[in-house]
Short mmCIF file of N, CA and C in Angstrom, two decimals:
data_model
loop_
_atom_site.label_atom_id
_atom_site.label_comp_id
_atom_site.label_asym_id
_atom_site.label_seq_id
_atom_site.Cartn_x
_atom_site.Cartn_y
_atom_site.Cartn_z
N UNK A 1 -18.89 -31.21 -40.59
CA UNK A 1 -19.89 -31.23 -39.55
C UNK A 1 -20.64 -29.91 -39.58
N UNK A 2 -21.80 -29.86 -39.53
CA UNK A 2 -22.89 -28.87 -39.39
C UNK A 2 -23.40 -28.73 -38.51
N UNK A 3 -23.28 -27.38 -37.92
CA UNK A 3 -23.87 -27.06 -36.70
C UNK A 3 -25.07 -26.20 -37.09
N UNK A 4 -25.88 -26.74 -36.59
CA UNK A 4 -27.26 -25.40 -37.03
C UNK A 4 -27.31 -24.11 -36.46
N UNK A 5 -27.93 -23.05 -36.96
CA UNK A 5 -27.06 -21.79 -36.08
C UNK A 5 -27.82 -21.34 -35.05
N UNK A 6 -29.03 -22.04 -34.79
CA UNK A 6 -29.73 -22.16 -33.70
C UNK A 6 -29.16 -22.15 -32.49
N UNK A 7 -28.16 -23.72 -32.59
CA UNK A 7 -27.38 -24.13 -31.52
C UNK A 7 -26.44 -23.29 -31.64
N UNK A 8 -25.78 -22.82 -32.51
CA UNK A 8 -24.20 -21.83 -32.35
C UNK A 8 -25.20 -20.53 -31.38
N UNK A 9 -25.96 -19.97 -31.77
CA UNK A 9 -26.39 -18.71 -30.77
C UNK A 9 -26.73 -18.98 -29.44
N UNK A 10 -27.18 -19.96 -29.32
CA UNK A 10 -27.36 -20.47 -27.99
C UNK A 10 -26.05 -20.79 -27.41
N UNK A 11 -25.23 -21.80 -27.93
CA UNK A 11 -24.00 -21.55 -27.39
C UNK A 11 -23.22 -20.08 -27.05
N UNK A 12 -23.38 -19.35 -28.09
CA UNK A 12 -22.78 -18.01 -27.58
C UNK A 12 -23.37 -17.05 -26.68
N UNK A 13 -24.57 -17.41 -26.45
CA UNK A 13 -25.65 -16.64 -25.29
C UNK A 13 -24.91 -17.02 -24.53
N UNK A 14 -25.05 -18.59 -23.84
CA UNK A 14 -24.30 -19.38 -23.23
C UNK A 14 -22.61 -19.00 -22.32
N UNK A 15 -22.17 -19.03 -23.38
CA UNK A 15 -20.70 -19.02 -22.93
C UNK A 15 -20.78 -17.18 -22.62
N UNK A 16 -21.55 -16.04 -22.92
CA UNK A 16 -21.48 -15.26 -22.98
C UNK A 16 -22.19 -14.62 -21.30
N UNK A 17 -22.84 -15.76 -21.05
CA UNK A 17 -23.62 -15.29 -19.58
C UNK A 17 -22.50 -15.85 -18.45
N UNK A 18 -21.97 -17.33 -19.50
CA UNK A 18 -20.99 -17.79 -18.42
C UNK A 18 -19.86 -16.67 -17.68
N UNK A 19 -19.52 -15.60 -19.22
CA UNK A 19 -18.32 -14.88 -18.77
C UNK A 19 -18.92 -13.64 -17.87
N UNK A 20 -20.08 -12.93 -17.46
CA UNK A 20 -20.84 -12.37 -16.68
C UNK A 20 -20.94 -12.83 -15.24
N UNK A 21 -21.25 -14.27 -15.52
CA UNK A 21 -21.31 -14.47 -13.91
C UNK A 21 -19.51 -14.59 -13.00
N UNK A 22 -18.97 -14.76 -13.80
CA UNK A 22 -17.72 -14.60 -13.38
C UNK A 22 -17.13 -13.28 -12.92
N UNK A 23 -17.26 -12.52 -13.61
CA UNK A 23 -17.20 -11.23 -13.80
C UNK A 23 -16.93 -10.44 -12.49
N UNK A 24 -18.74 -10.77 -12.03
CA UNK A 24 -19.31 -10.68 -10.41
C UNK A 24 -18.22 -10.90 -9.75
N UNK A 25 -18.20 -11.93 -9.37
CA UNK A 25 -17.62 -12.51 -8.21
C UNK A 25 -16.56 -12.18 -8.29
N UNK A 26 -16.36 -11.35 -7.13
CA UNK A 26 -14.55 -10.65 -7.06
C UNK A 26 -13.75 -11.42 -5.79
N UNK A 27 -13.08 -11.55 -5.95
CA UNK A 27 -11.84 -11.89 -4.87
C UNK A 27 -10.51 -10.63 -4.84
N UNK A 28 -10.47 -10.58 -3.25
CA UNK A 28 -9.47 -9.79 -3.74
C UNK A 28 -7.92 -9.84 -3.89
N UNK A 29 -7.54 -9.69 -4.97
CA UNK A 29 -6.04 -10.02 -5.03
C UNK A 29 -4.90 -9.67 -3.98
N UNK A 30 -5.31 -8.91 -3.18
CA UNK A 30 -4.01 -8.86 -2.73
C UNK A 30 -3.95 -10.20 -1.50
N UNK A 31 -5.15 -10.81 -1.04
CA UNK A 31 -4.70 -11.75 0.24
C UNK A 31 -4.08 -12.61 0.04
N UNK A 32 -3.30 -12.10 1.31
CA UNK A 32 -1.80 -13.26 1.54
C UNK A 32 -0.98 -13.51 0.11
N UNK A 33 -0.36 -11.80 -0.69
CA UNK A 33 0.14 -11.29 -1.49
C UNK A 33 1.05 -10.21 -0.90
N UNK A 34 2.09 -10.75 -1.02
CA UNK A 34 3.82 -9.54 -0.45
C UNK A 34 4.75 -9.52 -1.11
N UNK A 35 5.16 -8.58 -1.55
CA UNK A 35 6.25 -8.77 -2.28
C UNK A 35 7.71 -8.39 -0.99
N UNK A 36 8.10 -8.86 -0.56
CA UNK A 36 9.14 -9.61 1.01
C UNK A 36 10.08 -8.03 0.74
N UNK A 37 11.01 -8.03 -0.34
CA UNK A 37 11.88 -7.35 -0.72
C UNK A 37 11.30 -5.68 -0.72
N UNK A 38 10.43 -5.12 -0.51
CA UNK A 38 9.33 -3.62 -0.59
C UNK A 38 9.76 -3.60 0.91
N UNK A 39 9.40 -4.55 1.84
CA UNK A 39 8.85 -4.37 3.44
C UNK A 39 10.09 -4.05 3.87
N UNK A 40 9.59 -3.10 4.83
CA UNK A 40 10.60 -3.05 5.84
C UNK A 40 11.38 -3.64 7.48
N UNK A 41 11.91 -3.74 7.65
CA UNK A 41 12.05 -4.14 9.64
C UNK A 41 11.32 -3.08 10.44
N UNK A 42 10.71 -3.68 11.20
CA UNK A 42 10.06 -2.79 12.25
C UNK A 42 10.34 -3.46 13.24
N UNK A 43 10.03 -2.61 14.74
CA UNK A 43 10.22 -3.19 15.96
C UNK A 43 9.49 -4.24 16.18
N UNK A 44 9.68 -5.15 17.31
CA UNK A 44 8.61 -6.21 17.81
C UNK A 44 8.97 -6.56 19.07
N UNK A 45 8.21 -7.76 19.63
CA UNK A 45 8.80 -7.70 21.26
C UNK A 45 9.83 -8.60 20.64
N UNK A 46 10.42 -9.73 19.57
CA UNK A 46 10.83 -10.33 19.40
C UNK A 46 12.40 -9.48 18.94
N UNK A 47 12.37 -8.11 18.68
CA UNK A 47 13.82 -7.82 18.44
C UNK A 47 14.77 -7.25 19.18
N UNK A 48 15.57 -7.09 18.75
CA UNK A 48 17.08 -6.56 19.64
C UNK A 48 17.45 -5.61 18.99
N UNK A 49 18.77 -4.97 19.19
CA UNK A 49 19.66 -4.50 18.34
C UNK A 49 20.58 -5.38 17.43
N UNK A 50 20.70 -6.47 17.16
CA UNK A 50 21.10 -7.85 16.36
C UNK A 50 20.17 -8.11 15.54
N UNK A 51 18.55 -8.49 16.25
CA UNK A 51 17.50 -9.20 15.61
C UNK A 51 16.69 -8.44 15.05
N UNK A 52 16.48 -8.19 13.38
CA UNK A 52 15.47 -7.73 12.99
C UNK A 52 14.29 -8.17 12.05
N UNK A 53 13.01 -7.57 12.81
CA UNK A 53 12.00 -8.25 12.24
C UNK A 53 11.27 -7.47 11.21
N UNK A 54 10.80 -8.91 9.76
CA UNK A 54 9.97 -7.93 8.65
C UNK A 54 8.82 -8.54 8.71
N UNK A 55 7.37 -7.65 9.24
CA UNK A 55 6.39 -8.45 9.65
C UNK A 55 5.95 -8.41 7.71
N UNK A 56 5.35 -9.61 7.52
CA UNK A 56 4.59 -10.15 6.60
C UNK A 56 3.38 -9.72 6.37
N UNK A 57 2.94 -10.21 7.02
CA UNK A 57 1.43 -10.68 7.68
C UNK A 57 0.67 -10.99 9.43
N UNK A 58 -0.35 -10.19 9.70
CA UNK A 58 -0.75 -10.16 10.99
C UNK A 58 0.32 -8.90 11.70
N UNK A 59 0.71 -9.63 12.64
CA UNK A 59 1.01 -8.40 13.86
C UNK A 59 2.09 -7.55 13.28
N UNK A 60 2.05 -5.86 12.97
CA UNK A 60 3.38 -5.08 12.95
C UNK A 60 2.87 -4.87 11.32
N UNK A 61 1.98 -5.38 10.56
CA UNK A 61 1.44 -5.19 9.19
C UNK A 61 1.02 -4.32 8.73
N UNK A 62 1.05 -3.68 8.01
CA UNK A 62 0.12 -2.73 7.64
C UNK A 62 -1.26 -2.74 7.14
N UNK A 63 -1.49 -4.03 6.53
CA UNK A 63 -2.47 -4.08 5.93
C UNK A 63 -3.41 -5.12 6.61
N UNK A 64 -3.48 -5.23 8.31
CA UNK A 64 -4.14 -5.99 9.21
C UNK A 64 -5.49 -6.55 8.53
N UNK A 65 -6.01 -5.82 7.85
CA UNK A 65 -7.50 -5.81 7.99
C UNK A 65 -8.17 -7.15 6.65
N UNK A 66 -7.60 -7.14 5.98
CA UNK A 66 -7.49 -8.61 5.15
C UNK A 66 -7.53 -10.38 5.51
N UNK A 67 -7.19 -9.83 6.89
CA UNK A 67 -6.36 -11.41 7.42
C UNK A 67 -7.80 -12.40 8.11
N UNK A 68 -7.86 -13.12 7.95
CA UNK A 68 -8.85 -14.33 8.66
C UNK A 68 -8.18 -15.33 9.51
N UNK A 69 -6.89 -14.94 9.67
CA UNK A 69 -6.78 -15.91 11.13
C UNK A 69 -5.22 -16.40 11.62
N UNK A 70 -4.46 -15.05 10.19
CA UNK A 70 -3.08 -15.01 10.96
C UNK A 70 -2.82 -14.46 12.25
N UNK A 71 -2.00 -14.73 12.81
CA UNK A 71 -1.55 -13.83 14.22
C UNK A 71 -0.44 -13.34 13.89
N UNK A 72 0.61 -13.68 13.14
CA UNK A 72 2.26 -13.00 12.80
C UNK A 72 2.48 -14.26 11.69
N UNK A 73 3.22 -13.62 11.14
CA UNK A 73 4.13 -14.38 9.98
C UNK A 73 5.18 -13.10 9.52
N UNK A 74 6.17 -13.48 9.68
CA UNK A 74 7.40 -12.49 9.38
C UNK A 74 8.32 -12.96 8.95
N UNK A 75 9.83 -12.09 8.76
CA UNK A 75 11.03 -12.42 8.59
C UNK A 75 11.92 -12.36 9.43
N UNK A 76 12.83 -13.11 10.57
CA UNK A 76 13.60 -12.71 11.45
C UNK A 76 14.72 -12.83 11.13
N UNK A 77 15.52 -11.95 10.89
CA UNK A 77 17.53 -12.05 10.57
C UNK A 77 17.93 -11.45 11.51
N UNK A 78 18.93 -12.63 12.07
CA UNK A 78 19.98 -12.39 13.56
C UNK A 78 21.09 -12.13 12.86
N UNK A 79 21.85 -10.85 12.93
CA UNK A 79 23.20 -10.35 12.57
C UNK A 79 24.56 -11.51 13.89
N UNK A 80 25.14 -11.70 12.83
CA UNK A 80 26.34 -13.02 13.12
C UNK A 80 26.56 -12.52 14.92
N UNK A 81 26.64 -13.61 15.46
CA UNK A 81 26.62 -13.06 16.82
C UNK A 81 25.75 -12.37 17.43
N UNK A 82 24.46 -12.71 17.33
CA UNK A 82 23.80 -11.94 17.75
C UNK A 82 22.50 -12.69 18.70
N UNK A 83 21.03 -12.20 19.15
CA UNK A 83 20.25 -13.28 19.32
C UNK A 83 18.87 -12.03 19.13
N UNK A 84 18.00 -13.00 19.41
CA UNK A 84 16.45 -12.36 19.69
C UNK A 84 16.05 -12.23 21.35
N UNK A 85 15.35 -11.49 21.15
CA UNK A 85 14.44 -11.23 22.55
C UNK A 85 13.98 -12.63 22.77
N UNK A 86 13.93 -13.20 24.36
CA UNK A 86 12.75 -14.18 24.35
C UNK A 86 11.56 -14.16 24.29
#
């Protein structure tokens, strides 16, 4: 099969503007990206001395300013016998 090289340059203009416009358009990697095991427990109204909380995402976060419409997402571990704040 013969391609004329007309069409091959045009194709490679082509696929070559395609990879440009992509390029642009950034997203940013880290949203709603945690690695769970890094974070730490911090206070919340939700803990005790039993209950501790690892905020995720939204409230107690560090990185608030990313978010579009979490309010909290965390980790809560109750030590055996233990409970949470209401």
């Amino acid at each position: 099969m013969n391609i004329p090289p007309l069409k091959v340059a045009a194709l490679i203009l082509l696929s070559g503007a395609a990879a440009g416009l992509q390029a642009q358009r950034r997203v940013d990697p880290t949203f709603l990206r945690r690695f769970v095991p890094e974070l730490s427990a911090k206070p919340a109204d939700v803990t005790t001395v039993t209950c501790h909380y690892k905020p995720i995402f939204g409230s107690g976060d560090a990185d608030t300013k990313i978010l579009g419409g979490v309010a909290r997402f965390g980790e809560i571990t109750i030590d055996a016998g233990g409970s949470s704040a209401p």
